[in-house]
Coordinates of C-alpha atoms in Angstrom, one line a residue:
M137 CA -8.1 31.5 -36.4
L138 CA -7.4 34.5 -35.0
T139 CA -10.3 36.3 -33.7
T140 CA -9.0 39.3 -31.2
L141 CA -5.3 41.2 -30.4
S142 CA -5.1 42.8 -27.5
I143 CA -1.6 44.6 -27.5
R144 CA -0.4 46.9 -24.2
N145 CA 2.7 49.0 -23.9
I146 CA 4.4 47.4 -26.7
V147 CA 7.4 50.1 -28.6
L148 CA 5.0 52.7 -30.4
I149 CA 1.8 51.2 -28.8
D150 CA -0.1 51.7 -25.9
A151 CA -3.3 50.4 -26.0
L152 CA -4.5 48.7 -29.2
D153 CA -7.9 46.1 -29.5
L154 CA -8.1 44.7 -32.7
E155 CA -10.6 42.2 -33.8
F156 CA -10.2 39.8 -37.0
G157 CA -12.4 37.5 -39.5
R158 CA -12.5 35.0 -42.0
G159 CA -11.1 35.5 -45.4
L160 CA -8.3 37.6 -46.7
G161 CA -7.4 41.0 -44.1
V162 CA -4.8 43.5 -45.4
L163 CA -2.8 45.4 -43.3
T164 CA -1.3 48.5 -45.0
G165 CA 0.4 51.9 -44.0
E166 CA 3.4 54.2 -44.7
T167 CA 7.0 52.6 -44.5
G168 CA 7.9 52.9 -40.6
A169 CA 4.2 53.2 -39.4
G170 CA 4.7 50.3 -37.0
K171 CA 3.4 47.1 -39.2
S172 CA 6.2 45.3 -37.4
I173 CA 5.4 45.8 -34.3
L174 CA 2.3 43.9 -35.1
L175 CA 4.0 41.0 -36.0
D176 CA 6.5 41.3 -32.8
A177 CA 3.7 41.1 -30.5
L178 CA 1.7 38.5 -32.1
G179 CA 5.1 36.6 -31.7
L180 CA 4.9 37.1 -28.3
V181 CA 2.3 35.0 -28.1
L182 CA 3.3 32.3 -30.4
G183 CA 6.7 31.7 -28.1
A184 CA 9.0 34.6 -29.6
R185 CA 12.1 35.5 -27.1
A186 CA 11.1 37.9 -24.4
D187 CA 13.2 40.9 -25.7
S188 CA 12.6 43.7 -23.1
A189 CA 13.4 45.8 -26.0
L190 CA 9.8 45.8 -27.0
V191 CA 8.4 47.0 -23.6
R192 CA 7.2 50.1 -24.3
G193 CA 9.8 53.4 -23.0
G194 CA 8.5 54.5 -19.3
E195 CA 6.6 51.7 -18.7
E196 CA 7.1 48.9 -16.4
Q197 CA 5.9 45.7 -18.3
A198 CA 3.5 45.3 -21.7
S199 CA 1.3 42.5 -22.4
V200 CA 0.1 40.5 -25.1
S201 CA -3.1 38.5 -25.8
A202 CA -4.5 36.5 -28.7
S203 CA -7.6 34.7 -28.8
F204 CA -7.9 32.0 -31.2
E205 CA -11.7 29.9 -32.4
F206 CA -11.8 26.8 -34.6
D207 CA -14.7 25.1 -36.3
A208 CA -12.7 21.8 -35.1
M209 CA -9.9 22.2 -32.4
P210 CA -7.1 20.9 -34.2
S211 CA -5.7 17.2 -32.9
A212 CA -2.1 19.2 -32.4
I213 CA -3.4 21.4 -30.2
T214 CA -5.6 19.4 -28.1
E215 CA -3.1 16.7 -27.7
A216 CA -0.4 19.7 -26.2
L217 CA -2.9 20.8 -24.2
A218 CA -3.7 18.2 -22.9
D219 CA 0.3 17.0 -22.0
A220 CA 0.6 20.5 -20.3
E221 CA -2.7 19.9 -18.1
V222 CA -4.3 22.6 -19.1
E223 CA -8.1 22.4 -19.2
L224 CA -10.2 23.7 -22.4
E225 CA -14.1 23.2 -22.8
P226 CA -15.5 22.2 -26.1
G227 CA -15.6 25.1 -27.8
E228 CA -14.5 27.5 -26.0
P229 CA -11.7 29.9 -27.2
L230 CA -7.9 29.4 -27.0
I231 CA -7.1 33.0 -25.1
I232 CA -2.8 32.9 -24.9
R233 CA -1.8 35.9 -22.9
R234 CA 1.9 37.3 -22.7
R235 CA 3.5 39.5 -20.4
L236 CA 6.8 40.9 -20.5
K237 CA 8.8 42.9 -17.9
A238 CA 11.0 46.1 -18.7
D239 CA 13.7 44.5 -16.0
G240 CA 13.5 40.8 -18.3
G241 CA 11.6 37.8 -17.5
S242 CA 8.0 36.9 -18.8
K243 CA 5.0 34.7 -17.9
A244 CA 2.7 33.4 -20.3
W245 CA -0.8 32.1 -19.8
V246 CA -3.2 29.6 -21.5
N247 CA -6.9 30.2 -20.3
D248 CA -6.0 32.3 -17.8
Q249 CA -4.0 29.1 -16.6
P250 CA -0.1 29.4 -16.1
V251 CA 2.6 27.6 -18.7
G252 CA 5.8 27.5 -20.2
V253 CA 6.8 29.3 -23.3
A254 CA 7.8 25.9 -24.3
L255 CA 3.8 24.8 -24.5
L256 CA 3.4 28.3 -26.8
R257 CA 6.1 27.2 -29.4
Q258 CA 4.5 23.9 -29.7
L259 CA 1.0 25.4 -30.2
A260 CA 2.6 28.4 -32.6
G261 CA 3.1 25.7 -35.5
A262 CA -1.2 24.7 -35.5
L263 CA -2.1 28.3 -34.6
V264 CA -0.4 31.1 -37.3
E265 CA 2.0 29.6 -40.4
L266 CA 4.0 33.2 -41.2
H267 CA 5.6 34.1 -44.4
G268 CA 8.1 36.8 -44.6
Q269 CA 11.4 38.2 -45.7
H270 CA 13.2 36.2 -43.3
D271 CA 11.0 32.7 -43.7
D272 CA 12.8 29.8 -42.1
R273 CA 10.0 27.5 -41.0
G274 CA 6.5 26.6 -42.3
L275 CA 7.0 25.6 -45.9
V276 CA 10.8 26.2 -46.0
N277 CA 11.5 24.0 -43.5
P278 CA 11.9 20.4 -45.2
K279 CA 11.0 18.9 -42.2
G280 CA 7.6 19.4 -43.2
H281 CA 7.8 18.3 -46.6
R282 CA 7.5 14.7 -46.6
D283 CA 3.8 15.4 -44.8
L284 CA 2.7 17.7 -47.0
L285 CA 3.4 15.8 -50.1
D286 CA 2.0 12.6 -48.2
R287 CA -1.3 15.2 -48.0
Y288 CA -1.3 16.0 -51.5
A289 CA -1.2 12.6 -52.9
G290 CA -3.5 10.8 -50.7
A291 CA -0.8 8.4 -49.4
N292 CA -1.9 6.0 -47.4
V293 CA 1.0 6.4 -44.8
A294 CA -0.7 4.7 -41.8
K295 CA -0.6 1.4 -43.7
V296 CA 3.0 1.7 -43.5
A297 CA 3.3 2.7 -40.1
A298 CA 1.7 -0.4 -39.4
A299 CA 3.7 -2.4 -41.9
W300 CA 6.6 -0.6 -39.8
N301 CA 5.8 -1.1 -36.6
A302 CA 5.1 -5.4 -37.2
W303 CA 8.6 -5.4 -38.6
H304 CA 10.1 -4.1 -36.1
T305 CA 8.4 -6.4 -33.8
A306 CA 9.7 -9.4 -35.8
R307 CA 12.8 -7.9 -35.9
K308 CA 13.2 -7.0 -32.1
A309 CA 11.7 -10.9 -30.9
L310 CA 14.4 -12.2 -33.4
E311 CA 17.4 -10.5 -31.8
V312 CA 16.1 -11.1 -28.6
A313 CA 15.6 -14.8 -29.4
Q314 CA 19.3 -15.2 -31.1
A315 CA 21.1 -13.1 -27.8
D316 CA 19.0 -15.4 -25.2
I317 CA 20.0 -18.7 -27.6
E318 CA 24.0 -17.4 -27.8
Q319 CA 24.1 -16.8 -24.4
A320 CA 22.8 -20.1 -23.9
R321 CA 25.1 -21.9 -25.8
A322 CA 27.7 -20.1 -23.9
D323 CA 26.9 -20.6 -20.4
Q324 CA 26.0 -24.4 -21.3
D325 CA 28.8 -25.9 -19.8
L326 CA 28.5 -24.0 -16.3
L327 CA 24.4 -24.5 -17.2
L328 CA 25.0 -28.3 -17.3
A329 CA 27.3 -28.4 -14.2
H330 CA 24.6 -26.5 -11.7
L331 CA 22.2 -28.1 -13.1
S332 CA 23.7 -31.6 -12.1
E333 CA 25.1 -30.4 -8.8
L334 CA 21.4 -29.2 -7.8
T335 CA 20.0 -32.7 -9.5
N336 CA 22.4 -34.9 -7.0
I337 CA 21.1 -32.6 -3.7
E338 CA 17.5 -32.8 -5.5
P339 CA 16.4 -29.5 -3.1
V340 CA 12.4 -30.2 -2.2
E341 CA 10.4 -26.9 -1.0
G342 CA 10.0 -26.5 2.2
E343 CA 12.8 -28.6 3.4
E344 CA 14.8 -26.2 5.0
E345 CA 12.3 -25.3 7.5
Q346 CA 11.7 -28.8 8.4
L347 CA 15.3 -29.6 8.8
A348 CA 16.4 -26.3 11.3
G349 CA 13.2 -27.2 13.0
A350 CA 14.7 -31.3 13.5
R351 CA 18.0 -29.6 14.2
S352 CA 16.6 -27.7 16.8
D353 CA 15.3 -30.4 18.6
M354 CA 18.1 -32.8 18.4
Q355 CA 20.0 -29.5 19.6
K356 CA 17.9 -29.0 22.7
G357 CA 18.0 -33.1 23.5
E358 CA 21.6 -32.8 24.2
K359 CA 21.4 -30.2 26.6
L360 CA 18.4 -31.5 28.5
A361 CA 20.1 -35.2 28.1
G362 CA 21.0 -34.8 32.2
D363 CA 17.8 -33.8 33.5
L364 CA 16.1 -36.1 31.5
E365 CA 17.7 -38.8 32.9
E366 CA 17.7 -37.6 36.6
L367 CA 13.8 -37.6 35.7
R368 CA 14.0 -41.0 34.8
L369 CA 14.9 -42.4 38.4
V370 CA 11.4 -40.9 39.3
W371 CA 9.5 -43.6 37.4
D372 CA 11.9 -45.9 36.2
G373 CA 12.6 -49.5 38.4
S374 CA 11.0 -51.3 41.3
E375 CA 12.4 -48.8 43.9
A376 CA 11.4 -45.4 42.0
P377 CA 8.9 -42.9 43.8
L378 CA 6.5 -44.2 41.3
A379 CA 6.6 -47.2 42.2
R380 CA 6.5 -47.2 45.7
L381 CA 3.8 -44.8 45.6
R382 CA 1.5 -47.3 43.7
S383 CA 2.7 -50.3 46.1
A384 CA 1.3 -48.0 48.6
A385 CA -2.1 -47.4 47.1
R386 CA -2.2 -50.9 46.8
K387 CA -1.6 -51.9 50.7
L388 CA -4.4 -48.9 51.5
D389 CA -6.4 -50.3 49.2
R390 CA -7.0 -53.7 51.4
I391 CA -7.5 -51.8 54.8
A392 CA -9.4 -48.8 53.5
P393 CA -12.9 -50.4 54.0
E394 CA -12.0 -50.1 58.0
H395 CA -12.6 -46.6 58.5
P396 CA -14.0 -43.3 56.2
L397 CA -10.7 -41.6 56.7
L398 CA -8.4 -44.5 55.1
A399 CA -10.8 -44.4 52.3
D400 CA -10.6 -41.3 51.7
A401 CA -6.7 -41.0 52.2
L402 CA -6.7 -44.0 49.6
A403 CA -8.9 -41.8 46.9
S404 CA -6.6 -38.8 47.2
L405 CA -3.5 -41.3 46.9
D406 CA -5.1 -42.6 43.5
R407 CA -5.5 -38.9 42.3
A408 CA -1.9 -38.9 42.8
V409 CA -0.9 -42.0 41.3
I410 CA -2.6 -41.7 37.7
E411 CA -1.9 -37.7 38.2
A412 CA 2.1 -39.0 38.1
G413 CA 0.9 -41.9 35.5
E414 CA 0.3 -39.1 33.3
A415 CA 3.5 -37.3 33.5
E416 CA 5.5 -40.4 33.2
E417 CA 3.7 -41.0 29.9
K418 CA 4.9 -37.6 28.9
L419 CA 7.9 -37.4 30.5
E420 CA 8.8 -40.6 28.1
A421 CA 7.6 -38.6 25.0
A422 CA 9.5 -36.0 25.4
A423 CA 12.6 -38.0 26.1
E424 CA 11.9 -39.7 22.9
A425 CA 11.1 -36.5 20.3
L426 CA 14.4 -34.6 22.2
T427 CA 16.4 -37.9 21.4
H428 CA 20.0 -37.1 20.5
D429 CA 21.0 -39.1 17.6
P430 CA 25.1 -37.8 16.9
L431 CA 24.5 -39.0 13.3
E432 CA 21.4 -38.1 12.6
L433 CA 22.3 -34.4 13.8
D434 CA 25.5 -34.0 11.5
R435 CA 23.4 -35.4 8.4
I436 CA 20.6 -32.8 8.6
E437 CA 23.6 -30.0 9.1
T438 CA 25.2 -31.0 6.3
R439 CA 22.2 -30.7 4.4
L440 CA 21.4 -27.8 5.4
F441 CA 24.9 -26.8 4.7
E442 CA 24.4 -27.7 1.1
L443 CA 21.2 -26.1 0.7
R444 CA 21.9 -23.0 1.5
A445 CA 25.7 -23.0 0.1
L446 CA 23.9 -23.7 -3.4
A447 CA 21.3 -20.9 -2.0
R448 CA 23.7 -18.3 -1.9
K449 CA 25.8 -19.8 -5.2
H450 CA 22.5 -19.0 -7.3
D451 CA 21.9 -15.6 -5.3
C452 CA 18.0 -17.0 -4.1
Q453 CA 16.2 -18.2 -1.0
V454 CA 16.7 -21.9 -0.2
D455 CA 12.6 -22.9 -1.0
D456 CA 13.9 -21.4 -4.4
L457 CA 16.0 -23.7 -5.6
P458 CA 13.7 -26.2 -7.7
E459 CA 12.4 -23.1 -9.2
V460 CA 16.1 -22.4 -10.2
M461 CA 16.5 -26.3 -11.1
R462 CA 13.4 -25.9 -13.9
T463 CA 14.4 -22.8 -15.1
L464 CA 18.4 -24.0 -15.6
R465 CA 16.2 -27.4 -17.6
A466 CA 14.3 -24.7 -19.4
R467 CA 17.4 -23.3 -20.7
L468 CA 19.0 -25.9 -21.5
D469 CA 15.8 -27.2 -23.6
A470 CA 16.1 -23.9 -25.1
I471 CA 19.5 -24.1 -27.1
E472 CA 17.8 -27.8 -28.4
Q473 CA 14.6 -26.2 -29.5
G474 CA 16.4 -23.0 -30.3
D475 CA 17.1 -23.7 -34.0
A476 CA 13.5 -24.3 -34.7
D477 CA 12.3 -21.2 -33.2
L478 CA 14.4 -19.0 -34.4
A479 CA 13.6 -20.5 -37.9
D480 CA 10.0 -19.7 -37.3
L481 CA 10.7 -16.2 -36.0
E482 CA 13.1 -15.3 -38.9
K483 CA 10.3 -17.0 -41.2
A484 CA 8.2 -14.3 -39.9
E485 CA 11.2 -11.1 -39.8
K486 CA 11.3 -11.8 -43.2
A487 CA 7.6 -11.9 -43.9
A488 CA 7.1 -8.6 -41.8
G489 CA 10.0 -6.8 -44.2
E490 CA 8.3 -7.9 -47.4
T491 CA 5.4 -6.7 -46.3
Y492 CA 6.7 -3.3 -45.3
R493 CA 9.2 -2.9 -48.3
K494 CA 5.7 -3.5 -50.2
A495 CA 4.0 -0.9 -48.8
A496 CA 7.3 1.8 -48.8
E497 CA 7.8 1.3 -52.3
A498 CA 4.0 1.7 -53.2
L499 CA 4.2 5.0 -51.2
H500 CA 7.5 6.1 -52.6
N501 CA 5.9 5.5 -55.9
A502 CA 2.8 7.7 -55.3
R503 CA 4.9 10.3 -53.7
V504 CA 6.7 10.4 -57.0
K505 CA 3.7 10.4 -59.0
A506 CA 2.2 13.2 -56.6
G507 CA 5.6 15.2 -57.0
G508 CA 5.3 15.5 -60.8
K509 CA 2.0 16.5 -60.7
L510 CA 2.9 19.4 -57.7
D511 CA 5.8 20.5 -60.0
K512 CA 3.4 21.2 -62.6
A513 CA 1.0 22.8 -60.4
V514 CA 3.4 24.9 -58.9
A515 CA 5.1 25.9 -62.7
S516 CA 1.6 27.3 -63.6
E517 CA 1.7 29.5 -60.6
L518 CA 5.2 31.2 -61.5
A519 CA 5.1 32.8 -64.5
P520 CA 2.0 35.1 -63.4
L521 CA 3.9 35.9 -60.2
K522 CA 6.9 37.1 -62.4
L523 CA 9.2 33.4 -62.1
D524 CA 8.9 32.9 -65.2
A525 CA 12.8 31.6 -65.4
A526 CA 12.3 29.5 -62.2
R527 CA 12.1 26.0 -62.0
F528 CA 10.6 23.9 -59.1
Q529 CA 11.2 20.5 -58.2
T530 CA 9.9 17.9 -55.8
S531 CA 13.0 15.7 -54.6
V532 CA 12.0 12.3 -53.7
T533 CA 15.0 10.2 -52.6
V534 CA 14.9 6.5 -51.5
L535 CA 16.8 6.8 -47.8
P536 CA 19.4 3.7 -47.0
E537 CA 17.4 0.9 -45.4
E538 CA 19.1 2.1 -42.2
R539 CA 17.5 5.4 -42.4
W540 CA 13.7 3.8 -43.1
G541 CA 10.8 4.5 -40.8
A542 CA 7.0 4.1 -39.9
S543 CA 7.0 7.0 -42.8
G544 CA 8.7 5.2 -45.1
M545 CA 11.9 4.9 -46.8
D546 CA 11.9 8.3 -48.5
A547 CA 13.2 11.8 -47.9
V548 CA 11.0 14.7 -49.8
E549 CA 12.4 18.1 -50.2
F550 CA 11.0 21.0 -52.3
L551 CA 13.8 22.4 -54.7
I552 CA 13.9 25.4 -57.1
A553 CA 16.4 26.8 -59.5
T554 CA 15.6 30.6 -60.1
N555 CA 17.9 30.7 -63.4
P556 CA 18.2 28.8 -66.4
G557 CA 20.6 26.0 -66.2
A558 CA 21.2 26.6 -62.6
D559 CA 21.5 23.6 -60.0
F560 CA 18.4 23.0 -58.3
A561 CA 18.5 23.7 -54.4
P562 CA 16.4 24.0 -51.3
L563 CA 14.0 27.2 -51.6
N564 CA 15.6 29.3 -48.8
K565 CA 19.5 28.7 -50.0
I566 CA 18.4 30.1 -53.5
A567 CA 15.6 32.9 -53.3
S568 CA 15.6 36.5 -52.6
G569 CA 13.3 37.4 -49.9
G570 CA 10.5 38.4 -52.7
E571 CA 11.4 35.5 -54.8
L572 CA 11.0 33.6 -51.8
S573 CA 7.7 34.5 -50.8
R574 CA 6.3 34.5 -54.3
F575 CA 7.4 30.6 -54.2
I576 CA 5.3 29.9 -50.7
L577 CA 2.3 31.5 -52.3
A578 CA 2.9 29.2 -55.6
L579 CA 3.1 26.4 -53.4
K580 CA 0.4 27.7 -51.1
V581 CA -1.8 27.5 -53.9
A582 CA -0.9 24.7 -55.7
L583 CA -1.4 22.7 -51.7
A584 CA -4.7 24.5 -51.0
E585 CA -6.7 22.0 -50.0
Q586 CA -3.7 19.9 -47.7
G587 CA -4.7 21.8 -44.9
G588 CA -2.0 23.9 -42.4
A589 CA -2.3 26.4 -39.7
A590 CA -5.3 28.0 -38.9
T591 CA -4.5 31.5 -39.9
V592 CA -2.0 32.3 -42.4
I593 CA 0.5 35.6 -42.8
F594 CA 2.2 37.0 -45.5
D595 CA 4.6 39.8 -45.0
E596 CA 5.1 41.9 -47.6
I597 CA 5.0 39.4 -50.4
D598 CA 4.6 42.2 -52.9
R599 CA 7.5 44.0 -52.1
G600 CA 9.8 44.6 -55.6
V601 CA 6.6 44.1 -57.8
G602 CA 3.4 45.9 -58.9
G603 CA 0.9 45.8 -62.1
S604 CA 0.0 42.3 -63.4
V605 CA 2.2 41.0 -60.7
A606 CA 1.0 42.4 -57.6
S607 CA -3.1 41.6 -59.1
A608 CA -1.6 37.8 -59.9
I609 CA -0.4 37.6 -56.0
G610 CA -3.6 39.5 -54.9
E611 CA -6.0 37.2 -56.8
R612 CA -4.3 34.4 -55.3
L613 CA -4.0 35.7 -51.5
A614 CA -7.8 36.1 -52.0
R615 CA -8.2 32.7 -53.4
L616 CA -6.6 31.0 -50.4
A617 CA -8.4 32.8 -47.9
S618 CA -12.1 32.0 -49.4
D619 CA -12.4 29.3 -46.7
G620 CA -10.1 30.8 -43.8
Q621 CA -7.9 33.2 -42.8
L622 CA -5.4 35.0 -44.2
L623 CA -3.5 38.2 -43.4
A624 CA -1.2 40.5 -45.7
V625 CA 1.4 43.2 -44.9
T626 CA 1.1 44.9 -48.4
H627 CA 2.3 47.9 -49.8
S628 CA 0.4 46.9 -53.4
P629 CA -2.5 48.5 -54.0
Q630 CA -3.8 45.9 -56.2
V631 CA -3.5 43.5 -53.3
A632 CA -4.8 45.9 -50.5
A633 CA -7.9 46.0 -53.1
R634 CA -8.6 42.7 -52.7
G635 CA -9.0 42.2 -48.7
S636 CA -12.4 41.6 -47.1
T637 CA -11.2 43.4 -44.2
H638 CA -8.8 46.4 -44.2
Y639 CA -6.4 47.5 -41.5
L640 CA -4.8 51.4 -41.9
I641 CA -1.6 51.4 -39.6
A642 CA -0.6 54.8 -38.6
K643 CA 2.2 56.9 -36.8
S644 CA 1.4 60.2 -35.0
S645 CA 3.6 62.1 -32.6
S646 CA 2.3 64.6 -30.4
G647 CA 5.8 66.6 -28.8
T648 CA 8.2 63.8 -27.8
V649 CA 5.5 61.0 -27.8
T650 CA 5.1 59.0 -30.6
K651 CA 2.2 56.2 -31.4
T652 CA 1.1 53.8 -33.3
S653 CA -2.6 53.1 -34.4
V654 CA -4.5 50.6 -36.1
A655 CA -7.8 51.3 -37.7
R656 CA -10.3 49.4 -39.5
L657 CA -11.3 51.1 -42.6
D658 CA -14.8 51.6 -44.0
A659 CA -15.8 51.6 -47.9
E660 CA -14.9 55.4 -47.6
G661 CA -11.7 54.8 -45.7
R662 CA -10.3 51.9 -48.1
Q663 CA -11.1 53.9 -51.3
E664 CA -9.2 56.6 -49.7
E665 CA -6.1 54.5 -48.1
I666 CA -5.7 52.7 -51.7
A667 CA -5.6 56.3 -53.4
R668 CA -3.1 57.2 -51.5
M669 CA -1.0 54.0 -52.0
L670 CA -1.5 54.7 -55.8
S671 CA -0.6 58.2 -55.4
G672 CA 1.3 58.8 -52.8
A673 CA 1.6 61.9 -50.4
E674 CA -1.2 63.6 -52.3
V675 CA -4.1 62.0 -53.1
T676 CA -5.6 62.8 -56.4
P677 CA -9.0 62.6 -58.0
E678 CA -7.4 60.0 -61.0
A679 CA -6.0 58.2 -57.5
R680 CA -9.5 58.3 -56.4
A681 CA -11.1 57.1 -59.8
Q682 CA -8.1 54.5 -60.2
A683 CA -9.2 52.9 -56.7
D684 CA -12.7 52.8 -57.3
R685 CA -11.8 50.8 -60.4
L686 CA -10.2 48.4 -58.3
L687 CA -12.2 47.7 -55.7
E688 CA -15.0 47.3 -58.5
G689 CA -12.5 44.9 -60.2
V690 CA -12.7 42.4 -57.1

């Protein structure tokens, strides 16, 4: 609920700090005293348009700060703050501040954290519900009527939402499967051609690297063929240098015992023969590895060309071609299996649809029943509010199937007819300002247990009525405020007498300076203000006595 409101330099208010509590708070004062200024100031912290005309003349800027406290923070507020990354400690009051410059522009803060005005508007619906002469939100807005009726009916909307989500999921799965199969059938001939082409080649993962390596070796052998052939003369044949070296070693072996130096020479020659033999083996192995076979090279190059061409065709790597084959086979298998799968999906979609329809129809019936009950509850409130000829109707209309959703199959709207025989129409299309406020009050009383904003404000709901009607309005406002917070701007002494707190709004002038002030009245001040409201400018003893009777009567 709203606990404090601080205003600086707004129109006729230079500095004002107000505290509010639970129950019914009434704001009174002479016409033109500045009651609308308070509502305009509160509107700023609720995201209203920043109008520089609100800045007090001669000042550079104005500001408004409002503090709200809750027994349990509404989820709509916590979610909005979380989305905006605004931190709020448990149990901490919500403080909204708005600053407005005389040359245009404004800034806003929530608990000293800068925010956009859009967040204030998002929070406003859960903070303050304002009903006045030009109300176009709250209960007047048809967008909220369905939720209000559901809460009044105690309807299990969550069950319908779950059924809707299940149906939507099943329908989406069916549509995707149908689209896949239709596309597969359209591409069936192409799929078969692609698969046949790949099957004929039968690509193997890792094959490209292996073929490329073999081709590279053969191409190197082609380049080195002449050099290897010349080197072969070193060891190939009886006249080759290596053969002569071995022959020399055998001869030296026979005479080596004749002298130590011959033995040393033989040892050196043996090492040379061994090293040369190893070189011979490696050269022969290299020659074999680098053997250039034109036919094999041509086969390898043809294979690589075909594999790479297919990879380009399917926009993938060569090593991915085996997976492409598996995918093509799976798509062709899906065509054959598709009818069976579709039958299962169609069955699941139909079952989910039936479940949703049953849940939505049950919700529809609950809404119709609750609508009739609500109509009677509102009707019982109309006569005391001098709306005897008016009629109220809760319209529950089944929507076309394409507009069904998680909230069911219905559109809900509150309608009224103000004259006998007149057609029903939306609240704000028919009722005058005073009638609309009283209709809203009747509906609020009927829906009293169904929640709403933390603070409810009625602006001059008693305009144009008096006597028993004003008493009826005051009694209902007090009833609504019994377990919450309701503020009423009023000109009716019967309504003012019902208040648990009373604020007097007054305007004073000193020279060329005019100011609006607000004071919280004590018991004596309340008696005097209600007496003024009863008698006018001159407060008479009779008016004070009547004020006492009004205050004692509540």
